[in-house]
Amino acid sequence: MSTNPLILFAPLLGALIAGLFGHRLGKAMSQKVTILGVMVALVLSIGAFFRIAVDDGAVEHTPIFSWIISGTFHVDFAMFIDRLTAVMLIVVTGVSCMVHIYSVGYMDEDPDHPRFFSYLSLFTFAMLMLVTGDNFLQLFFGWEGVGLASYLLIGFWFKKESACNAAIKAFLVNRVGDFGFALGIFTIYMVFDTLDYAEVFRLAGSGHYPHGIDFLFFGPVDTITLICLLLFVGAMGKSAQLGLHTWLPDAMEGPTPVSALIHAATMVTAGVFMVCRASPLFELSETALAVVTLVGAATAFFAASVGLVQNDIKRVVAYSTCSQLGYMFFAAGVSAYAASMFHLMTHAFFKALLFLGSGAVINAMHHEQDMRRMGGLRKKIPETYLLMMIGTLALTGFPFLAGFYSKDIILESAFAAHSVTGTVAWLLGITAAAMTTFYSFRLIFMTFHGRPADTHAYDHAHEPPLSMRAPLLVLAAGAIGAGYIGRPMVEEGWFKGAIPLAPGHEALAHAHHVHWIIGWLPFGMFLFGLFLAWRLYILQPGLSGQIAGRWPKLYRFLANAWFFDRLYDRLFVQSARALGTGLWRVGDETIIDGYGVNGLANRIGLLAGWLRRRQTGYLYHYALAMLVGLVVLITWCV
Amino acid sequence: MLSLVTFLPLVGAAAILFAVHRDASARIVALGVSLATFLLSLGLYAAFDTSTAEFQFLEEVPWLPGLGIAYRMGVDGISLSLLLLTTLLTPICILASWESIKTRVREYMMAFLALESFVIGVFCALDFLLFYILWEAMLIPMFLLIGIWGGPRRVYAALKFFLYTLAGSVVMLIAVLVLAHQGHTFSIPELMKLHLPLNVQVWLFLGFFVSFAVKVPMWPVHTWLPDAHVEAPTAGSVILAGILLKMGAYGFLRFSLPMLPEASHYFAPFIYGLSLVAVVYTALVALMQTDLKKLIAYSSVSHMGFVTLGLFAFNRLGIEGGVLQMINHGLVSGALFLLVGVVYDRLHTREIARFGGLALRMPVYATLFMVFTMAAVGLPGTNGFVGEFLVLLGVFATSKGVATVAATGVVLGAAYMLWMFKKVVFGEIRHADVDALTDITPRELALFVPLLVLVFWIGFYPDPFLRLLHASVNGLLTQMAAGGVGAEHATLVAP
């Protein structure tokens, strides 16, 4: 009997206990129960990781029970752990555990404690379902499950109108992505008659399937390309890629620990994980890979450019997350899946650190999130400053910290792919790297350097309590060491059967041999970005305002995130509302009921009334009618 | 056994009429009788053999032998699952009316029990005449429930409901007579073996279609439903959404598909078209509703669109998904109407804008509301997902375009449900009477517990429910295959 299913059920149990009996158990007990659940999952995950990845054990596959059976359609709930899943297990349970502990301090004043911890554990359960499935439907289960948890947590402060709207937006935009994802699953089932990973990948690899199918008005299309692109639409929603990214910045309405866990380290990386998990399919379609590369690169560039001008501390980090996810995707697009997973892992540490650090800053400033009202905090909260600096350096790729290894290998892979899309991705990625450094240090400088903008808040700023500091220290250790420790992941074949590469897809192998100038170029970009940030925010603090004034249109374009929200509002929200009203008032009430149902009733009523009025009761009316009738009859007969 | 289950509620109604004179005891008798019926129907479930497609618990008593008419009863997996849904929902409805119905309680309970009898009878009838009589009979108690215990515009709504459905049934009567004439019998199992030429099938199909389409209801004959729901008392809405809407789809399954397979195939694109319009159109309309019950009523039309899509996919996944979706819709929309009833009883309004902030005063209620909202949205882990997923999977095999358009309904469904949920449950408290609300009582909670259990049970382990359907759907597919229609597998590769 394997203990692996306990990895799933321990957090679920914690969530149920805290959710159902939380108000009776009280605050402290709810915390303990959920933290215990996640810790059990963490310990077991570490065990599984050691067995599978360190001791080189076999893939562990434990079916739990059959979910849906109808005819030949058969789907199980299962625990499937190979090296790919093992890495995800560590990331998910590790960050989740840190975030649970951090929340004890951060949410201390909130009366709704049990509910919050219950949601966090529920999220952890759904995310673990997502990564441990052995089939596409369990993946989808987790996929929508994390969407629900995200919805609940973004809207946690449900009294706030903006939080509720952000929650709905996150759910709906993700639903749009899931729409594509579901169609992808339907296509997989139709083509392969199964949703099991192993079977699907085996059949796809063997080539025994119909290679072209008709899809809507596109005519016959390549089967695998179609499947991959549909699945990728789902990934774009979940991982906030350009086009379906609009929910992520708004999701910052949720409590900060949520942003760290869901919107930085785990849920948003589900799309990346999915592409890596389905890499045996993606490897078979050059078109799909090219799309993944371009979308990823465009997102990396777009989000970084928007991050340059944000003033809300959490929004800067949110756009940064969006941008870093773009890096992960274009790495996957050039078949450097291992680099993608490597960056996913390191990013989880330093981005969770940055978010939780921002939370500490917000906490210190009494729920102020606008960086323009901060400044000079390094003297008041030096420890937080140090931790934020570590996170920033790790993100921006300062030598020998986590991001240095993982981001560089991604850029090198894109360069070494020697394809048009790879080169485009490299150019956009290297530009985005400079922007990343700029906005990250802009954040540091605006928050911790210079003069305090709000002296009252500044005077009352304080370091966070121990329960918040301890997780930050653990994550900081990860941000420093994860890159060095995790390097073996990107060596050839570390992921074994989980990520088989098609012949010719050797970008990652070549990445180790690029020219040293290419290798050190990101560091050059780092210095350039740092210099600019220093020039604009330390040396000459008024200069940034002048630049914004010089190009107002460009500034507005960036500040409004390329106007995506406004476009979508006009295009979808307004038109759906107008259409809904029109169909209701005109379609249902005027046409169907007005002319149809009630109209018919009225006609019948009128006809009956007319007939009734003919029966006047006056003898001479009847006599006249008879006479006319008689005349007509005679005329006709004669 | 079947007759006992069918007529026990009617006996109960008679008992109330003759022997019970106090309101309080009428409630208790009604609840007792409906619970006994439920337990008996569980006995049916236990004794049911899931390995065969044959009708079971057969009863046959000659009635008008010269015309081939008899009292014939029997169930297969499909009708048994709908029967169980009925016997489950009726006691819940009676309990839901415990306090909210204050006038003419005895008559109300009698109407409800009679309705239960007729509905069960419709699902069990294996004789066309019996079926038709019960089909019409069930209109009467429903008409009374809306017309007597309904809201301010109850007379308009009741008449609209009655005339709409009656207009449909008249055409069906002609079709029934023609069919019986062709087969020289009114026995439904006998008539299923009949093979008619396509042109006759086409006319018969149209005859049945009008009646069933009104009941489902399909677009554009759906406009009676919002009015009926808004005016009906809570329990009336539950039974209307939960059971009566299933009649149309059941009719398609029991008659149109097996008896008229070629015509069904011939009209499938037409059905698809109407269903898609229903899914998308009513979802958009639901988005703009300001009355809670109207919103749920429109969402019902949208959800029933999925059912008809699934049935006319002509493959196992689609049909099993369609039937499961009928059950799911019964449970979930029933629960949603009950939830509306809970706040209506307290505030006497259904205006969405009058609520807001309920989560602050009614946390248990808010949690229940959340679960059923998510089930309506089709979140994995709830019953809604399993049904919708199977339907879409089945339809996708038949037509990718149809499945794609239908899937947009899933997005729109999330939009209106979440918007409604936010307006009602989230936000600040804006009205003094909302501030004074108390959470649901144990009696009210008892209404939701069985539904809640089923939402998750079907969501995580639908096997006991699907297993009930396998053999019957198999039989149906075999029958249709004899007409050259349908496909066993929804895939391109043979397993």
mmCIF file of N, CA and C in Angstrom, chain A residues 65-73 77 137 140-141 144 148 151-152 158-159 161 164-165 168 171-172 175 179 183 186-187 189-193 210 213-216 576-577 579-581 583-584 587-588 592-593 597-598, chain B residues 156 160 164 220 222-223 281 284-285 288-289 298 316-317 320 359-360 370 374 377-381 385 389 392-393 396 400-401 404 407-408 410 415 418 422 426-428 459-462 466 470 489-493 495:
data_model
loop_
_atom_site.group_PDB
_atom_site.id
_atom_site.type_symbol
_atom_site.label_atom_id
_atom_site.label_comp_id
_atom_site.label_asym_id
_atom_site.label_seq_id
_atom_site.Cartn_x
_atom_site.Cartn_y
_atom_site.Cartn_z
ATOM 1 N N PHE A 65 -9.246 5.367 -7.578
ATOM 2 C CA PHE A 65 -10.490 4.690 -7.929
ATOM 3 C C PHE A 65 -10.985 5.166 -9.289
ATOM 4 N N SER A 66 -11.917 4.399 -9.862
ATOM 5 C CA SER A 66 -12.440 4.757 -11.174
ATOM 6 C C SER A 66 -13.408 5.914 -11.046
ATOM 7 N N TRP A 67 -13.263 6.887 -11.922
ATOM 8 C CA TRP A 67 -14.095 8.080 -11.818
ATOM 9 C C TRP A 67 -15.313 7.945 -12.730
ATOM 10 N N ILE A 68 -15.104 7.977 -14.015
ATOM 11 C CA ILE A 68 -16.236 7.903 -14.934
ATOM 12 C C ILE A 68 -16.054 6.710 -15.870
ATOM 13 N N ILE A 69 -17.102 5.907 -15.968
ATOM 14 C CA ILE A 69 -17.081 4.799 -16.930
ATOM 15 C C ILE A 69 -18.353 4.874 -17.754
ATOM 16 N N SER A 70 -18.212 4.923 -19.060
ATOM 17 C CA SER A 70 -19.381 4.862 -19.931
ATOM 18 C C SER A 70 -18.923 4.227 -21.229
ATOM 19 N N GLY A 71 -19.361 2.983 -21.431
ATOM 20 C CA GLY A 71 -18.892 2.265 -22.612
ATOM 21 C C GLY A 71 -17.382 2.088 -22.539
ATOM 22 N N THR A 72 -16.694 2.438 -23.627
ATOM 23 C CA THR A 72 -15.243 2.298 -23.612
ATOM 24 C C THR A 72 -14.558 3.473 -22.947
ATOM 25 N N PHE A 73 -15.357 4.467 -22.570
ATOM 26 C CA PHE A 73 -14.782 5.632 -21.911
ATOM 27 C C PHE A 73 -14.511 5.296 -20.452
ATOM 28 N N PHE A 77 -9.085 8.203 -11.113
ATOM 29 C CA PHE A 77 -8.267 9.082 -10.292
ATOM 30 C C PHE A 77 -7.029 8.283 -9.922
ATOM 31 N N LEU A 137 -8.134 13.971 -17.991
ATOM 32 C CA LEU A 137 -9.335 14.446 -17.299
ATOM 33 C C LEU A 137 -9.031 14.803 -15.844
ATOM 34 N N PHE A 140 -7.631 18.038 -15.905
ATOM 35 C CA PHE A 140 -8.683 19.057 -16.053
ATOM 36 C C PHE A 140 -9.404 19.280 -14.732
ATOM 37 N N PHE A 141 -9.592 18.212 -13.981
ATOM 38 C CA PHE A 141 -10.211 18.319 -12.661
ATOM 39 C C PHE A 141 -9.408 19.297 -11.798
ATOM 40 N N GLU A 144 -9.536 22.997 -13.152
ATOM 41 C CA GLU A 144 -10.703 23.799 -12.786
ATOM 42 C C GLU A 144 -10.769 23.969 -11.276
ATOM 43 N N LEU A 148 -11.272 27.351 -9.144
ATOM 44 C CA LEU A 148 -12.262 27.632 -8.095
ATOM 45 C C LEU A 148 -11.572 28.233 -6.875
ATOM 46 N N TYR A 151 -10.623 31.690 -7.482
ATOM 47 C CA TYR A 151 -11.806 32.546 -7.427
ATOM 48 C C TYR A 151 -12.182 32.860 -5.980
ATOM 49 N N LEU A 152 -12.182 31.820 -5.149
ATOM 50 C CA LEU A 152 -12.580 32.015 -3.751
ATOM 51 C C LEU A 152 -11.584 32.898 -3.005
ATOM 52 N N PHE A 158 -14.904 39.496 0.471
ATOM 53 C CA PHE A 158 -16.037 39.594 -0.455
ATOM 54 C C PHE A 158 -16.866 40.849 -0.265
ATOM 55 N N LYS A 159 -16.568 41.599 0.802
ATOM 56 C CA LYS A 159 -17.318 42.842 0.973
ATOM 57 C C LYS A 159 -16.861 43.896 -0.023
ATOM 58 N N GLU A 161 -16.277 45.339 -3.467
ATOM 59 C CA GLU A 161 -16.795 45.182 -4.832
ATOM 60 C C GLU A 161 -15.663 44.818 -5.807
ATOM 61 N N CYS A 164 -14.589 41.193 -5.601
ATOM 62 C CA CYS A 164 -15.559 40.268 -6.221
ATOM 63 C C CYS A 164 -15.439 40.312 -7.739
ATOM 64 N N ASN A 165 -15.311 41.525 -8.273
ATOM 65 C CA ASN A 165 -15.202 41.635 -9.724
ATOM 66 C C ASN A 165 -13.936 40.970 -10.238
ATOM 67 N N ILE A 168 -14.466 37.216 -10.283
ATOM 68 C CA ILE A 168 -15.284 36.766 -11.408
ATOM 69 C C ILE A 168 -14.486 36.831 -12.704
ATOM 70 N N PHE A 171 -12.162 33.955 -12.963
ATOM 71 C CA PHE A 171 -12.867 32.708 -13.278
ATOM 72 C C PHE A 171 -13.281 32.676 -14.744
ATOM 73 N N LEU A 172 -13.810 33.788 -15.217
ATOM 74 C CA LEU A 172 -14.343 33.789 -16.585
ATOM 75 C C LEU A 172 -13.241 33.733 -17.633
ATOM 76 N N ARG A 175 -12.157 30.402 -17.780
ATOM 77 C CA ARG A 175 -13.141 29.554 -18.452
ATOM 78 C C ARG A 175 -12.966 29.624 -19.971
ATOM 79 N N PHE A 179 -12.283 26.430 -22.159
ATOM 80 C CA PHE A 179 -13.102 26.095 -23.324
ATOM 81 C C PHE A 179 -12.210 25.451 -24.389
ATOM 82 N N LEU A 183 -12.020 21.386 -25.512
ATOM 83 C CA LEU A 183 -12.094 20.927 -26.903
ATOM 84 C C LEU A 183 -10.873 20.072 -27.240
ATOM 85 N N PHE A 186 -11.552 16.694 -25.887
ATOM 86 C CA PHE A 186 -12.507 15.974 -26.742
ATOM 87 C C PHE A 186 -11.794 15.408 -27.966
ATOM 88 N N THR A 187 -10.951 16.238 -28.563
ATOM 89 C CA THR A 187 -10.259 15.783 -29.770
ATOM 90 C C THR A 187 -9.343 14.598 -29.445
ATOM 91 N N TYR A 189 -9.720 12.406 -27.134
ATOM 92 C CA TYR A 189 -10.517 11.191 -26.943
ATOM 93 C C TYR A 189 -11.017 10.659 -28.279
ATOM 94 N N MET A 190 -11.435 11.577 -29.141
ATOM 95 C CA MET A 190 -11.983 11.123 -30.414
ATOM 96 C C MET A 190 -10.917 10.447 -31.256
ATOM 97 N N VAL A 191 -9.714 10.958 -31.197
ATOM 98 C CA VAL A 191 -8.652 10.418 -32.041
ATOM 99 C C VAL A 191 -8.059 9.151 -31.437
ATOM 100 N N PHE A 192 -7.827 9.152 -30.124
ATOM 101 C CA PHE A 192 -7.087 8.041 -29.524
ATOM 102 C C PHE A 192 -7.953 7.085 -28.712
ATOM 103 N N ASP A 193 -9.225 7.432 -28.492
ATOM 104 C CA ASP A 193 -10.138 6.579 -27.755
ATOM 105 C C ASP A 193 -9.702 6.365 -26.308
ATOM 106 N N PRO A 210 -5.543 8.862 -37.249
ATOM 107 C CA PRO A 210 -5.843 9.677 -38.435
ATOM 108 C C PRO A 210 -5.059 10.989 -38.377
ATOM 109 N N ILE A 213 -7.787 15.853 -39.517
ATOM 110 C CA ILE A 213 -9.221 15.847 -39.254
ATOM 111 C C ILE A 213 -9.789 17.216 -39.590
ATOM 112 N N ASP A 214 -11.076 17.197 -39.927
ATOM 113 C CA ASP A 214 -11.750 18.461 -40.223
ATOM 114 C C ASP A 214 -12.068 19.158 -38.924
ATOM 115 N N PHE A 215 -11.818 20.420 -38.878
ATOM 116 C CA PHE A 215 -12.205 21.156 -37.694
ATOM 117 C C PHE A 215 -12.878 22.458 -38.090
ATOM 118 N N LEU A 216 -14.144 22.579 -37.758
ATOM 119 C CA LEU A 216 -14.938 23.765 -38.053
ATOM 120 C C LEU A 216 -14.708 24.208 -39.488
ATOM 121 N N ALA A 576 -22.114 41.554 -25.043
ATOM 122 C CA ALA A 576 -22.916 40.474 -24.462
ATOM 123 C C ALA A 576 -24.115 41.049 -23.714
ATOM 124 N N ARG A 577 -23.881 42.150 -23.015
ATOM 125 C CA ARG A 577 -24.987 42.745 -22.264
ATOM 126 C C ARG A 577 -26.046 43.298 -23.214
ATOM 127 N N LEU A 579 -26.595 42.364 -26.263
ATOM 128 C CA LEU A 579 -27.249 41.239 -26.932
ATOM 129 C C LEU A 579 -28.251 40.572 -25.993
ATOM 130 N N GLY A 580 -27.854 40.402 -24.753
ATOM 131 C CA GLY A 580 -28.734 39.788 -23.770
ATOM 132 C C GLY A 580 -30.014 40.587 -23.601
ATOM 133 N N THR A 581 -29.856 41.893 -23.444
ATOM 134 C CA THR A 581 -31.042 42.736 -23.288
ATOM 135 C C THR A 581 -31.905 42.660 -24.536
ATOM 136 N N LEU A 583 -32.130 40.305 -26.875
ATOM 137 C CA LEU A 583 -32.819 39.025 -27.044
ATOM 138 C C LEU A 583 -33.985 38.899 -26.080
ATOM 139 N N TRP A 584 -33.798 39.433 -24.900
ATOM 140 C CA TRP A 584 -34.841 39.309 -23.886
ATOM 141 C C TRP A 584 -36.026 40.208 -24.236
ATOM 142 N N GLY A 587 -36.554 39.703 -28.516
ATOM 143 C CA GLY A 587 -36.770 38.318 -28.930
ATOM 144 C C GLY A 587 -37.901 37.668 -28.156
ATOM 145 N N ASP A 588 -37.737 37.610 -26.820
ATOM 146 C CA ASP A 588 -38.715 36.899 -26.012
ATOM 147 C C ASP A 588 -40.008 37.686 -25.848
ATOM 148 N N ILE A 592 -41.673 36.627 -29.610
ATOM 149 C CA ILE A 592 -42.273 35.327 -29.279
ATOM 150 C C ILE A 592 -43.569 35.514 -28.486
ATOM 151 N N ASP A 593 -43.470 36.306 -27.402
ATOM 152 C CA ASP A 593 -44.676 36.474 -26.590
ATOM 153 C C ASP A 593 -45.642 37.475 -27.209
ATOM 154 N N VAL A 597 -47.328 34.235 -28.767
ATOM 155 C CA VAL A 597 -48.249 33.670 -27.790
ATOM 156 C C VAL A 597 -49.420 34.604 -27.494
ATOM 157 N N ASN A 598 -49.088 35.788 -26.955
ATOM 158 C CA ASN A 598 -50.177 36.687 -26.612
ATOM 159 C C ASN A 598 -50.871 37.203 -27.863
ATOM 160 N N TYR B 156 -52.314 34.546 -15.154
ATOM 161 C CA TYR B 156 -51.703 34.632 -16.484
ATOM 162 C C TYR B 156 -50.714 33.497 -16.673
ATOM 163 N N LYS B 160 -50.993 30.434 -19.283
ATOM 164 C CA LYS B 160 -49.975 30.335 -20.328
ATOM 165 C C LYS B 160 -49.364 28.946 -20.314
ATOM 166 N N TYR B 164 -50.053 26.416 -23.449
ATOM 167 C CA TYR B 164 -48.835 26.023 -24.170
ATOM 168 C C TYR B 164 -48.727 24.504 -24.233
ATOM 169 N N PRO B 220 -38.153 28.052 -29.763
ATOM 170 C CA PRO B 220 -38.695 29.285 -29.181
ATOM 171 C C PRO B 220 -39.982 29.074 -28.391
ATOM 172 N N HIS B 222 -40.266 28.402 -25.272
ATOM 173 C CA HIS B 222 -39.821 28.338 -23.871
ATOM 174 C C HIS B 222 -40.427 29.445 -23.011
ATOM 175 N N THR B 223 -41.162 30.382 -23.622
ATOM 176 C CA THR B 223 -41.486 31.596 -22.869
ATOM 177 C C THR B 223 -42.496 31.369 -21.750
ATOM 178 N N TYR B 281 -28.643 31.663 -26.585
ATOM 179 C CA TYR B 281 -29.626 32.734 -26.485
ATOM 180 C C TYR B 281 -30.116 32.903 -25.055
ATOM 181 N N LEU B 284 -27.544 34.269 -22.694
ATOM 182 C CA LEU B 284 -27.391 35.729 -22.810
ATOM 183 C C LEU B 284 -28.542 36.449 -22.125
ATOM 184 N N VAL B 285 -29.742 35.915 -22.314
ATOM 185 C CA VAL B 285 -30.895 36.549 -21.673
ATOM 186 C C VAL B 285 -30.762 36.441 -20.151
ATOM 187 N N MET B 288 -28.949 39.087 -18.161
ATOM 188 C CA MET B 288 -29.515 40.411 -17.924
ATOM 189 C C MET B 288 -30.710 40.402 -16.972
ATOM 190 N N GLN B 289 -31.014 39.262 -16.354
ATOM 191 C CA GLN B 289 -32.206 39.202 -15.515
ATOM 192 C C GLN B 289 -32.008 39.915 -14.182
ATOM 193 N N TYR B 298 -34.330 30.851 -16.874
ATOM 194 C CA TYR B 298 -33.637 30.926 -18.168
ATOM 195 C C TYR B 298 -32.440 29.982 -18.198
ATOM 196 N N ARG B 316 -23.426 6.545 -27.260
ATOM 197 C CA ARG B 316 -23.596 6.192 -25.868
ATOM 198 C C ARG B 316 -23.246 7.359 -24.936
ATOM 199 N N LEU B 317 -22.110 7.993 -25.233
ATOM 200 C CA LEU B 317 -21.683 9.075 -24.334
ATOM 201 C C LEU B 317 -22.720 10.184 -24.293
ATOM 202 N N GLU B 320 -26.081 8.799 -22.504
ATOM 203 C CA GLU B 320 -25.901 8.619 -21.059
ATOM 204 C C GLU B 320 -25.657 9.964 -20.387
ATOM 205 N N ALA B 359 -23.770 36.620 2.777
ATOM 206 C CA ALA B 359 -22.727 35.790 3.386
ATOM 207 C C ALA B 359 -22.403 36.244 4.796
ATOM 208 N N LEU B 360 -22.612 37.521 5.062
ATOM 209 C CA LEU B 360 -22.272 38.032 6.392
ATOM 210 C C LEU B 360 -23.254 37.573 7.458
ATOM 211 N N MET B 370 -23.053 28.517 -2.775
ATOM 212 C CA MET B 370 -21.814 28.392 -3.548
ATOM 213 C C MET B 370 -21.695 27.011 -4.181
ATOM 214 N N MET B 374 -21.716 26.261 -8.179
ATOM 215 C CA MET B 374 -20.601 25.601 -8.868
ATOM 216 C C MET B 374 -21.085 24.353 -9.607
ATOM 217 N N VAL B 377 -22.584 25.509 -12.711
ATOM 218 C CA VAL B 377 -21.547 25.969 -13.631
ATOM 219 C C VAL B 377 -20.792 24.775 -14.225
ATOM 220 N N GLY B 378 -20.956 23.611 -13.611
ATOM 221 C CA GLY B 378 -20.309 22.416 -14.148
ATOM 222 C C GLY B 378 -18.861 22.289 -13.749
ATOM 223 N N LEU B 379 -18.575 22.580 -12.490
ATOM 224 C CA LEU B 379 -17.198 22.459 -12.024
ATOM 225 C C LEU B 379 -16.882 20.985 -11.760
ATOM 226 N N PRO B 380 -15.711 20.506 -12.175
ATOM 227 C CA PRO B 380 -15.354 19.113 -11.905
ATOM 228 C C PRO B 380 -15.422 18.825 -10.413
ATOM 229 N N GLY B 381 -15.912 17.621 -10.092
ATOM 230 C CA GLY B 381 -16.119 17.272 -8.692
ATOM 231 C C GLY B 381 -17.578 17.411 -8.320
ATOM 232 N N PHE B 385 -20.520 18.655 -13.886
ATOM 233 C CA PHE B 385 -19.397 18.422 -14.786
ATOM 234 C C PHE B 385 -19.529 17.105 -15.526
ATOM 235 N N PHE B 389 -19.807 17.097 -19.452
ATOM 236 C CA PHE B 389 -18.637 16.586 -20.144
ATOM 237 C C PHE B 389 -19.005 15.426 -21.063
ATOM 238 N N LEU B 392 -20.945 16.748 -24.094
ATOM 239 C CA LEU B 392 -20.107 17.427 -25.082
ATOM 240 C C LEU B 392 -19.182 16.450 -25.790
ATOM 241 N N LEU B 393 -18.694 15.472 -25.041
ATOM 242 C CA LEU B 393 -17.829 14.468 -25.657
ATOM 243 C C LEU B 393 -18.603 13.702 -26.736
ATOM 244 N N PHE B 396 -19.374 16.049 -29.651
ATOM 245 C CA PHE B 396 -18.162 16.369 -30.405
ATOM 246 C C PHE B 396 -17.888 15.316 -31.470
ATOM 247 N N LYS B 400 -18.283 18.505 -34.550
ATOM 248 C CA LYS B 400 -17.356 19.336 -33.776
ATOM 249 C C LYS B 400 -17.872 20.759 -33.656
ATOM 250 N N GLY B 401 -18.480 21.232 -34.738
ATOM 251 C CA GLY B 401 -18.970 22.605 -34.717
ATOM 252 C C GLY B 401 -20.039 22.795 -33.663
ATOM 253 N N THR B 404 -18.598 22.807 -30.261
ATOM 254 C CA THR B 404 -17.840 24.025 -29.982
ATOM 255 C C THR B 404 -18.769 25.159 -29.587
ATOM 256 N N ALA B 407 -20.182 24.540 -26.199
ATOM 257 C CA ALA B 407 -19.231 24.755 -25.107
ATOM 258 C C ALA B 407 -19.141 26.227 -24.718
ATOM 259 N N THR B 408 -19.465 27.129 -25.642
ATOM 260 C CA THR B 408 -19.467 28.537 -25.245
ATOM 261 C C THR B 408 -20.541 28.784 -24.186
ATOM 262 N N VAL B 410 -20.996 27.018 -21.714
ATOM 263 C CA VAL B 410 -20.373 26.761 -20.419
ATOM 264 C C VAL B 410 -19.724 28.039 -19.883
ATOM 265 N N ALA B 415 -20.712 32.972 -16.382
ATOM 266 C CA ALA B 415 -20.849 34.429 -16.259
ATOM 267 C C ALA B 415 -22.117 34.789 -15.496
ATOM 268 N N LEU B 418 -22.156 33.373 -11.679
ATOM 269 C CA LEU B 418 -21.246 34.042 -10.745
ATOM 270 C C LEU B 418 -21.674 35.485 -10.507
ATOM 271 N N LYS B 422 -22.565 36.826 -6.864
ATOM 272 C CA LYS B 422 -21.900 38.000 -6.296
ATOM 273 C C LYS B 422 -22.927 39.005 -5.794
ATOM 274 N N PHE B 426 -22.395 38.082 -1.981
ATOM 275 C CA PHE B 426 -21.225 38.882 -1.617
ATOM 276 C C PHE B 426 -21.594 40.352 -1.441
ATOM 277 N N GLY B 427 -20.598 41.150 -1.196
ATOM 278 C CA GLY B 427 -20.794 42.588 -1.089
ATOM 279 C C GLY B 427 -21.162 43.020 0.319
ATOM 280 N N GLU B 428 -21.360 44.323 0.458
ATOM 281 C CA GLU B 428 -21.769 44.886 1.744
ATOM 282 C C GLU B 428 -23.279 44.721 1.903
ATOM 283 N N GLY B 459 -20.640 13.613 -8.721
ATOM 284 C CA GLY B 459 -19.446 14.305 -9.208
ATOM 285 C C GLY B 459 -18.191 13.460 -9.113
ATOM 286 N N PHE B 460 -18.091 12.703 -8.024
ATOM 287 C CA PHE B 460 -16.863 11.927 -7.837
ATOM 288 C C PHE B 460 -17.022 10.462 -8.233
ATOM 289 N N TYR B 461 -18.206 9.930 -8.061
ATOM 290 C CA TYR B 461 -18.368 8.507 -8.333
ATOM 291 C C TYR B 461 -19.714 8.261 -8.999
ATOM 292 N N PRO B 462 -19.828 8.634 -10.268
ATOM 293 C CA PRO B 462 -21.128 8.522 -10.940
ATOM 294 C C PRO B 462 -21.486 7.099 -11.334
ATOM 295 N N LEU B 466 -24.620 5.782 -13.547
ATOM 296 C CA LEU B 466 -24.424 5.450 -14.957
ATOM 297 C C LEU B 466 -24.703 3.973 -15.207
ATOM 298 N N HIS B 470 -26.520 1.897 -18.443
ATOM 299 C CA HIS B 470 -25.749 1.233 -19.505
ATOM 300 C C HIS B 470 -26.595 0.310 -20.374
ATOM 301 N N HIS B 489 -19.555 3.788 -30.883
ATOM 302 C CA HIS B 489 -18.349 4.449 -30.386
ATOM 303 C C HIS B 489 -18.274 5.883 -30.865
ATOM 304 N N ALA B 490 -17.801 6.716 -29.989
ATOM 305 C CA ALA B 490 -17.686 8.118 -30.323
ATOM 306 C C ALA B 490 -16.268 8.443 -30.753
ATOM 307 N N THR B 491 -15.564 7.464 -31.265
ATOM 308 C CA THR B 491 -14.160 7.723 -31.584
ATOM 309 C C THR B 491 -13.852 7.332 -33.011
ATOM 310 N N LEU B 492 -12.703 7.791 -33.466
ATOM 311 C CA LEU B 492 -12.296 7.490 -34.834
ATOM 312 C C LEU B 492 -11.611 6.138 -34.927
ATOM 313 N N VAL B 493 -10.886 5.771 -33.879
ATOM 314 C CA VAL B 493 -10.222 4.473 -33.902
ATOM 315 C C VAL B 493 -11.068 3.460 -33.165
ATOM 316 N N PRO B 495 -11.591 0.459 -30.731
ATOM 317 C CA PRO B 495 -10.772 0.037 -29.590
ATOM 318 C C PRO B 495 -10.190 -1.345 -29.816
#
